[in-house]
Coordinates of C-alpha atoms and ligand atoms in Angstrom, one line a residue:
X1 CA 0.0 0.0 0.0
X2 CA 1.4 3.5 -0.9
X3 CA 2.6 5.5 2.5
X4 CA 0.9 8.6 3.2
X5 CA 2.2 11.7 2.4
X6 CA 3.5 14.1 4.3
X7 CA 2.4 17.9 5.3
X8 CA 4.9 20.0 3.6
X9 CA 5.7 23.9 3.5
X10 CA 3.8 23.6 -0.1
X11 CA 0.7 22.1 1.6
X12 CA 0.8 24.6 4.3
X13 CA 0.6 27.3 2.1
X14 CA -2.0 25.7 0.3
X15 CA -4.3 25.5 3.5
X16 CA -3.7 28.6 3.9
X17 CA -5.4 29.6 0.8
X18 CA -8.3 27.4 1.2
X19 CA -9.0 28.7 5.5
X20 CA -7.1 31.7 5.2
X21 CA -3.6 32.3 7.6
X22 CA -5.2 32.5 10.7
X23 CA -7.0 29.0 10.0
X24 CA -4.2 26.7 10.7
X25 CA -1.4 26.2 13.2
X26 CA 1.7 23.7 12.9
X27 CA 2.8 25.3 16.3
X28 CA 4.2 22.8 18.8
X29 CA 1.2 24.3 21.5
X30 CA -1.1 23.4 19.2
X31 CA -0.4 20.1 17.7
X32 CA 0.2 18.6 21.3
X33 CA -2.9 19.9 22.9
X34 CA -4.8 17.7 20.2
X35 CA -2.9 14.7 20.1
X36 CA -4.9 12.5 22.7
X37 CA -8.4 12.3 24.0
X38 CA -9.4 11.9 27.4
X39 CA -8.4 8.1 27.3
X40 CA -5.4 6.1 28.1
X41 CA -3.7 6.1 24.4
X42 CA -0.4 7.4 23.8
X43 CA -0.7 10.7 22.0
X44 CA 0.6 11.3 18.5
X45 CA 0.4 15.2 17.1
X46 CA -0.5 15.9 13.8
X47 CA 1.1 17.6 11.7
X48 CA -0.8 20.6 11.5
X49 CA -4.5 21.9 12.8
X50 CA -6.9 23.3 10.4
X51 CA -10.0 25.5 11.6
X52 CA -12.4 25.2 8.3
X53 CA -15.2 27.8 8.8
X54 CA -17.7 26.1 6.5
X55 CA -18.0 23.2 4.4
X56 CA -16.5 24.3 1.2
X57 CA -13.3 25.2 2.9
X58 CA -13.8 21.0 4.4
X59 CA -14.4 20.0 1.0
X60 CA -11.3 22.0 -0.8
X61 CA -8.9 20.6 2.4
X62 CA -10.4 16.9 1.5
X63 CA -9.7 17.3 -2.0
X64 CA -6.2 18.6 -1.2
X65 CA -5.4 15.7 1.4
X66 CA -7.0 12.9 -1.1
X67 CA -4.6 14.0 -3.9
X68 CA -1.4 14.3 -1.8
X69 CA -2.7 11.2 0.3
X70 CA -1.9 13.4 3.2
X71 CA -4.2 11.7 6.0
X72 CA -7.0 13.8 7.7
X73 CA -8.5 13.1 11.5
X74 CA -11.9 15.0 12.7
X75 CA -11.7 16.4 15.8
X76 CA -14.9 17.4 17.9
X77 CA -14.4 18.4 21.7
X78 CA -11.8 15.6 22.5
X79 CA -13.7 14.0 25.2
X80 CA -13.5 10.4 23.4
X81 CA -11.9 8.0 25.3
X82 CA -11.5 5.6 23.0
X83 CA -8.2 7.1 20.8
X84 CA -10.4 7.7 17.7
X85 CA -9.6 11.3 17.2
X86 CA -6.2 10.7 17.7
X87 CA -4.2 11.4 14.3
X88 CA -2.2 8.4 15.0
X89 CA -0.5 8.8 11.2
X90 CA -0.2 12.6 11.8
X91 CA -1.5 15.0 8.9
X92 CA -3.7 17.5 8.9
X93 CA -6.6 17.5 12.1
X94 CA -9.3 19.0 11.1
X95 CA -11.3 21.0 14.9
X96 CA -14.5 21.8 14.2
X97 CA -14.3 24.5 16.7
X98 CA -15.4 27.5 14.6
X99 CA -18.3 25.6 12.9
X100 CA -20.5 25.9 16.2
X101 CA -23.5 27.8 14.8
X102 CA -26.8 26.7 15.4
X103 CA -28.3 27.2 11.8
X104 CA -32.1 27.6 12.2
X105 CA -34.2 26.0 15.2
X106 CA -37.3 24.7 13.9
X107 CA -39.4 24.4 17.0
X108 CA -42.3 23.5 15.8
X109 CA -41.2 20.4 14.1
X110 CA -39.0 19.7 17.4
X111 CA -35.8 20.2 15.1
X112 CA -32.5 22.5 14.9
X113 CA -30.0 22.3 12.4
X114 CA -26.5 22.8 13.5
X115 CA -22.9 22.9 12.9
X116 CA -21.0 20.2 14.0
X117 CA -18.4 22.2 16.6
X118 CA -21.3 23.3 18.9
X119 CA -21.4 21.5 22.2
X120 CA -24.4 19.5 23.3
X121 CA -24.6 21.6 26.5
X122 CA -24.0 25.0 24.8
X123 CA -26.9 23.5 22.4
X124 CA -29.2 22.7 24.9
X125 CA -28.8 26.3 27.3
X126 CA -30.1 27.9 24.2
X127 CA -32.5 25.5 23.0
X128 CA -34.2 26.0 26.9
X129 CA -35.5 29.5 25.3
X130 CA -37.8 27.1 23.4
X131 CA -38.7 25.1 25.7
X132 CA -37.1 22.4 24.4
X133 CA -34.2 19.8 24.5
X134 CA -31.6 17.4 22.8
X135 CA -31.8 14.6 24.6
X136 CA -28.6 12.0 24.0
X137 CA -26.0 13.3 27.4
X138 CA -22.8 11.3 27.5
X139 CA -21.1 13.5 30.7
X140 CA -18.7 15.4 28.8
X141 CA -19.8 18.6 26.9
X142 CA -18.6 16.6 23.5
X143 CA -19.6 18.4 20.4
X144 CA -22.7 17.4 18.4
X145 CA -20.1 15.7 14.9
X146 CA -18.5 14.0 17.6
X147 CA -21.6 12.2 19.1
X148 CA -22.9 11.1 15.9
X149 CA -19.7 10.1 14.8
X150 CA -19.4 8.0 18.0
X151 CA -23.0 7.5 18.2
X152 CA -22.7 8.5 21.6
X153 CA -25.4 7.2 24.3
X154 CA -25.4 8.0 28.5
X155 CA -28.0 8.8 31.0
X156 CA -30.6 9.2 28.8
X157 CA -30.2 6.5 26.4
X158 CA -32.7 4.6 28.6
X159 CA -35.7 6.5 27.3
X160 CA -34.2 8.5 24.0
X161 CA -32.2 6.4 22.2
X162 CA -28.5 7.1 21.3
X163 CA -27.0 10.1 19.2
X164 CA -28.5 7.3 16.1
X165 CA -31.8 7.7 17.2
X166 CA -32.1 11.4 17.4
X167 CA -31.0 12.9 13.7
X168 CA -32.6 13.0 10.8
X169 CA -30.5 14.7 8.1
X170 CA -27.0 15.3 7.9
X171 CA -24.5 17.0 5.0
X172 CA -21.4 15.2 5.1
X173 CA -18.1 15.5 2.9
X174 CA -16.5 12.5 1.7
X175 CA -12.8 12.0 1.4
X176 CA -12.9 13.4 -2.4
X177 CA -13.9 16.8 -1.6
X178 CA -18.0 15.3 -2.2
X179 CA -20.9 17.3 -0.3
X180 CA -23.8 14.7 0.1
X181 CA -26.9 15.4 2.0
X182 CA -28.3 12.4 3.6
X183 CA -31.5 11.4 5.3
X184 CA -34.1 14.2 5.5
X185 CA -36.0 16.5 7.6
X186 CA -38.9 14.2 7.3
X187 CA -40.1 12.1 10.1
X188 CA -40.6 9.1 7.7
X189 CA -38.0 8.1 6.0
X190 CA -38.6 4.2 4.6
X191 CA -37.3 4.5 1.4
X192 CA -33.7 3.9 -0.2
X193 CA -30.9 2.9 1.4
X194 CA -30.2 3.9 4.8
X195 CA -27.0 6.0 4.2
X196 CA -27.7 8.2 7.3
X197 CA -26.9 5.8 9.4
X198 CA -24.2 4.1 8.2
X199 CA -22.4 7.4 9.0
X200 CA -23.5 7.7 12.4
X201 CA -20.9 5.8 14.5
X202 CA -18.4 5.6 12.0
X203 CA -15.8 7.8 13.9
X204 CA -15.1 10.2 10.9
X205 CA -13.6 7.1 8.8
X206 CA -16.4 6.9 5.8
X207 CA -16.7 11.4 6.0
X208 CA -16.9 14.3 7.5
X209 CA -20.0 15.8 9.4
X210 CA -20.4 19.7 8.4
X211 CA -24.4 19.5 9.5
X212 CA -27.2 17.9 10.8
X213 CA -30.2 18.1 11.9
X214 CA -31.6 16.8 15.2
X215 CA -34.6 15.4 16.7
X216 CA -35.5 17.4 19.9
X217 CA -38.2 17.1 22.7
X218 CA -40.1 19.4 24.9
X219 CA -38.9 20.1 28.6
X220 CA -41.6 19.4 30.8
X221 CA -42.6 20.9 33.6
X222 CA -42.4 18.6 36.5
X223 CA -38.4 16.4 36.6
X224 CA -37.9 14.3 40.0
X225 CA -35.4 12.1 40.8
X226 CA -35.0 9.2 42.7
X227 CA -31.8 7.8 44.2
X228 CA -32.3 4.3 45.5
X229 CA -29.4 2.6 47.4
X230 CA -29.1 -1.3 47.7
X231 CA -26.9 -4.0 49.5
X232 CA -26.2 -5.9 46.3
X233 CA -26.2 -5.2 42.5
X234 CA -28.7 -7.9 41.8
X235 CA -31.5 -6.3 43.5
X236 CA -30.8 -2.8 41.9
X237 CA -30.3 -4.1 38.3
X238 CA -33.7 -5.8 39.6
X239 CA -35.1 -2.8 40.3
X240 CA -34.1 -1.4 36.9
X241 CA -36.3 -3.9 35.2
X242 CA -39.3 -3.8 37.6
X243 CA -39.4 0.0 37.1
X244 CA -39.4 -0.6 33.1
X245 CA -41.9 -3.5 33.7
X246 CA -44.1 -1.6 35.7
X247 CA -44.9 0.7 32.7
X248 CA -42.4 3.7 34.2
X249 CA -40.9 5.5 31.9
X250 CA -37.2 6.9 33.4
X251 CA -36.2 10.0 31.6
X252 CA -32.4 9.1 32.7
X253 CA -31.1 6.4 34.7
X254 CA -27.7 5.3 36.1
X255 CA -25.8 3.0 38.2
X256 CA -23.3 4.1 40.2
X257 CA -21.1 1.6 42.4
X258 CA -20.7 1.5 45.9
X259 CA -16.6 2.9 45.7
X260 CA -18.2 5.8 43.4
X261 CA -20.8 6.8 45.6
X262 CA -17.8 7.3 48.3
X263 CA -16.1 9.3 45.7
X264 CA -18.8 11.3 45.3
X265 CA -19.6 11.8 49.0
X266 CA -15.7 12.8 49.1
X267 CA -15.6 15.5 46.5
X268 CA -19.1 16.6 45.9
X269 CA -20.4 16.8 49.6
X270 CA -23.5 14.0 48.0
X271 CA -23.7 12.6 51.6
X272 CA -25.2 9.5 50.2
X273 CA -25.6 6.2 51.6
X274 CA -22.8 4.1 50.6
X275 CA -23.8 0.8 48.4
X276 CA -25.1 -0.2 44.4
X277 CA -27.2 2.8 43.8
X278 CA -29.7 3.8 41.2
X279 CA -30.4 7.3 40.0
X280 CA -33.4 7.5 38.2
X281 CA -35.3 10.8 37.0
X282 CA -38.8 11.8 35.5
X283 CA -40.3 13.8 33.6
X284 CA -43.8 14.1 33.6
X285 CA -46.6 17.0 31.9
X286 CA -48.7 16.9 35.3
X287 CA -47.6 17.3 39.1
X288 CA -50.4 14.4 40.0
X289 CA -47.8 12.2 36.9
X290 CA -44.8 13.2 38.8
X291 CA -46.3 12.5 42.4
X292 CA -47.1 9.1 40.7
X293 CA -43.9 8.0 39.4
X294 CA -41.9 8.8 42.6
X295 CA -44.1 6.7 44.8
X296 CA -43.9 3.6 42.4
X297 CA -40.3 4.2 41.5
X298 CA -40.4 4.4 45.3
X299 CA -42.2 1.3 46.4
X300 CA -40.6 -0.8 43.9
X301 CA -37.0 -0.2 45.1
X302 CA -37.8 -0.4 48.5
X303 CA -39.7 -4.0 47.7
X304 CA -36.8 -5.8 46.4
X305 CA -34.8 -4.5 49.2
X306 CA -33.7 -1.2 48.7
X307 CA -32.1 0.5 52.0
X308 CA -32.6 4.0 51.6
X309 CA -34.4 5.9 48.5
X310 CA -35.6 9.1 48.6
X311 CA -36.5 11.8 45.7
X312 CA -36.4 15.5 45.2
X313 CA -38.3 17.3 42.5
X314 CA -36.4 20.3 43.2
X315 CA -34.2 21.3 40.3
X316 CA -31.0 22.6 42.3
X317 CA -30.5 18.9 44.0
X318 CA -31.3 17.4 40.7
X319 CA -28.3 19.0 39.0
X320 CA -26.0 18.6 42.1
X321 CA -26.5 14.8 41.6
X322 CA -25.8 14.9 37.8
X323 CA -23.5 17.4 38.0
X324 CA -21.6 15.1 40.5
X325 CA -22.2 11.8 38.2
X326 CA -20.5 13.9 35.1
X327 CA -17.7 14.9 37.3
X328 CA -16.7 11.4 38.4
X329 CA -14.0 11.1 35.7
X330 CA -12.3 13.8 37.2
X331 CA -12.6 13.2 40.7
X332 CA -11.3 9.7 39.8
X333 CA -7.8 11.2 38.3
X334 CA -7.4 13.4 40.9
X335 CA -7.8 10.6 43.6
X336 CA -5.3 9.1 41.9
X337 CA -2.1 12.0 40.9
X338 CA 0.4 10.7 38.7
X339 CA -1.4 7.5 37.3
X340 CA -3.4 6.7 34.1
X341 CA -6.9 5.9 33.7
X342 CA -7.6 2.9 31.7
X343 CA -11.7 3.3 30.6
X344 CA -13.2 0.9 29.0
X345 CA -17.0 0.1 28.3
X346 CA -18.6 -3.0 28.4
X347 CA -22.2 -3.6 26.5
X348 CA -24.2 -6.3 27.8
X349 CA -28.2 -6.5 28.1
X350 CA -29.8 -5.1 31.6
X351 CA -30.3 -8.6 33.0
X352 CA -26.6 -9.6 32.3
X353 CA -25.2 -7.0 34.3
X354 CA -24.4 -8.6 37.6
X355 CA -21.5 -10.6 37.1
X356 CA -19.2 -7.9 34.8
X357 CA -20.1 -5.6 38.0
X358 CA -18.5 -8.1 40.3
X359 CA -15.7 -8.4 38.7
X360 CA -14.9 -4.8 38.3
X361 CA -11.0 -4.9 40.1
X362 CA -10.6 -1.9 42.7
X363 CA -8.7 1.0 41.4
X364 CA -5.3 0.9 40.7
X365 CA -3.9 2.6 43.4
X366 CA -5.8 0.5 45.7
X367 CA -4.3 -2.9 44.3
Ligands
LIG401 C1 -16.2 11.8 31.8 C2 -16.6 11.2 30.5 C3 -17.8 10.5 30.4 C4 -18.3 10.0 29.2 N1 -19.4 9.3 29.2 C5 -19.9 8.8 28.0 C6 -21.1 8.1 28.0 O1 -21.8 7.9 29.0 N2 -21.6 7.6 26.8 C7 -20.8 7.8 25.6 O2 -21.3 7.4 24.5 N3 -19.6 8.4 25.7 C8 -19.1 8.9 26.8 N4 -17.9 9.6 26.8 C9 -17.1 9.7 25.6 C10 -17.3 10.9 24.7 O3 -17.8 12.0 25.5 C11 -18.2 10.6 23.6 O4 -17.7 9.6 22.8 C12 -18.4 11.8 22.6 O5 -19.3 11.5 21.6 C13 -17.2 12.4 22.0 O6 -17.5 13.6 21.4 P1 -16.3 14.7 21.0 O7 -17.0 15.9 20.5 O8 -15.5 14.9 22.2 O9 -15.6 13.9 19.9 P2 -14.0 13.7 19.7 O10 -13.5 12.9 20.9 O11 -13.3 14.9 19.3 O12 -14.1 12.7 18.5 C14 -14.7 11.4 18.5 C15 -14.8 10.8 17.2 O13 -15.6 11.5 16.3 C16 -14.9 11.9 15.1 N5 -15.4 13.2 14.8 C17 -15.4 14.4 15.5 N6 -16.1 15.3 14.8 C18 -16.5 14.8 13.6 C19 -17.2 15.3 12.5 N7 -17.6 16.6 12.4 N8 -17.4 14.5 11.5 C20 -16.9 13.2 11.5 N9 -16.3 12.7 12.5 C21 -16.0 13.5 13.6 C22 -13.4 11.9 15.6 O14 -12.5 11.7 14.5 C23 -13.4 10.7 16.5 O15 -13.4 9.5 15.7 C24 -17.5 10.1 28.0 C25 -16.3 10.9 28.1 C26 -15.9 11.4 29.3 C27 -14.6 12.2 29.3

């Protein structure tokens, strides 16, 4: 197989004709701060960082990187922590940094169109003014390209779906320079192939995301949670079922591990009981809904043994506990000074949880 090719003063001053001077950096600073994610893979730099401001000036930098076989690596927020934005052959990194417009909300089809480079947070405070919300939440404020590239899920994946389950239209430039449009703003979409999806998850390797367009969903009114803490991981991963079975719907839900919850109660003041707990949260249209879920969600847990659960409806403690469950990462690394985090995730169905938890090792430093 031919090598690849390498970034030369010639191509420099090429990309700088395509995003103007200011649009690239081949500055040490620069290349290192986007040669790793937040994983455990060695970084590699690339050669140089390129800022495109629209998707002409991706298409021109594909066209110049697919005839001088110069290799190209999308870059969203960095928050992967599987090494997939890492341009492990160098080349040009493309940061979708200044492509973080929202292009047109359309609220009344629950839609927004958006750049790729805009945060899912910084998407979401401005999509409040609508009353309305992109649901998919993996922790870290990753950028929109990079969730659908990594088809990212989290806390809410329970009830939404993934980052696959929640667009419906994206423009996308193929490694020859090509601007495609695939899927469609319309709901129903059953005919052709399904190209849409074959992008989403495909970590920048079959193109590049310049847009899409995302399903949203109205914020209502009344949001609860519950935190339910048991003596053993059976009965909560129990409870999770029995709480789907009983016709509750969860708007988010997570399990947290008894050495996290002391984390938790360490750095973020939680004060939780320590053992396998469950958040859960709710979102109802009606108080008399809310009231509803709690006390099932309630007399569930505490039936298949449950030691403590209790619920708050107001929004303050609701954030405190998310905000605490995003923050774990980093209260993890800075338990631990000096040493590496090795992440890894494990899919398996609900009821097949139990045994990977018990054989989760303790953390390094405590080996
Ligand atoms: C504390 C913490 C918790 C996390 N929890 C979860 C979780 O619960 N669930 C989960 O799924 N993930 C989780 N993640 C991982 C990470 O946040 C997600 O994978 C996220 O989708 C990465 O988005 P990003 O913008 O940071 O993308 P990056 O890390 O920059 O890139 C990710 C991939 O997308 C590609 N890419 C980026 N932009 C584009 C584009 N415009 N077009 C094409 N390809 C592109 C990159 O090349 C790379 O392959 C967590 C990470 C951290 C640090």
């Amino acid at each position: 197989m031919q090598a690849y090719g390498p970034v030369t003063a010639a191509t420099l001053g090429r990309l700088a004709e395509i995003v103007g001077a200011d649009g690239l950096s081949a500055s040490e600073a620069d290349r290192s701060l986007h040669a790793r994610d937040q994983g455990f893979y060695a970084a590699h730099p690339p050669e140089v960082v390129v800022w495109p401001t629209s998707a002409e000036q991706v298409s021109a930098v594909m066209q110049l990187a697919s005839r001088e076989r110069i290799p190209v690596t999308p870059w969203g927020a960095g928050t992967s922590i599987e090494a997939n934005p890492i341009p492990l052959h160098g080349g040009i990194l493309l940061s979708f940094e200044r492509m973080a417009a929202i292009v047109a909300v359309h609220a009344d089809d629950f839609q927004v169109t958006v750049q790729p480079g805009i945060g899912h947070r910084d998407l979401n405070a401005e999509l409040a003014r609508h009353g309305l919300f992109f649901a998919p939440d993996p922790g870290a404020n990753a950028s929109i390209g990079g969730m659908l590239a990594n088809n990212a899920a989290g806390i809410r994946t329970v009830r939404y779906g993934a980052a696959r389950d929640n667009v419906l239209r994206m423009q996308v430039v193929l490694a020859d320079g090509r601007i495609i449009q695939v899927g469609s703003r319309s709901v129903k979409q059953s005919s052709g192939y399904d190209l849409l999806h074959l992008f989403v998850g495909s970590e920048g390797t079959l193109g590049i995301i310049t847009e899409a367009t995302l399903r949203l969903y109205p914020i209502l009114e009344h949001i609860s949670a519950v935190v339910a803490t048991f003596t053993a991981v059976e009965a909560a991963v129990e409870a999770v079922v029995a709480v789907r079975g009983g016709g509750l719907d969860p708007s988010a839900l997570e399990f947290v591990d008894a050495a996290s919850i002391e984390l938790l109660n360490r750095n973020a003041q939680l004060g939780l009981p320590v053992g396998p707990t469950l958040f859960l949260e709710f979102q109802s249209a009606t108080a008399q809904a809310a009231a509803e879920s709690i006390r099932l969600a309630e007399e569930i847990c505490r039936e298949l043994g449950a030691t403590s659960v209790s619920a708050t409806a107001t929004a303050g403690e609701r954030r405190r506990l998310w905000h605490a469950r995003n923050a774990a990462y980093e209260m993890m690394l800075r338990a631990y000074p000096g040493q590496r985090m090795f992440i890894n995730e494990v899919g398996v169905s609900i009821t097949t949880h139990p045994p990977p938890l018990a054989f989760t090792p303790p953390p390094a430093g405590e080996r």
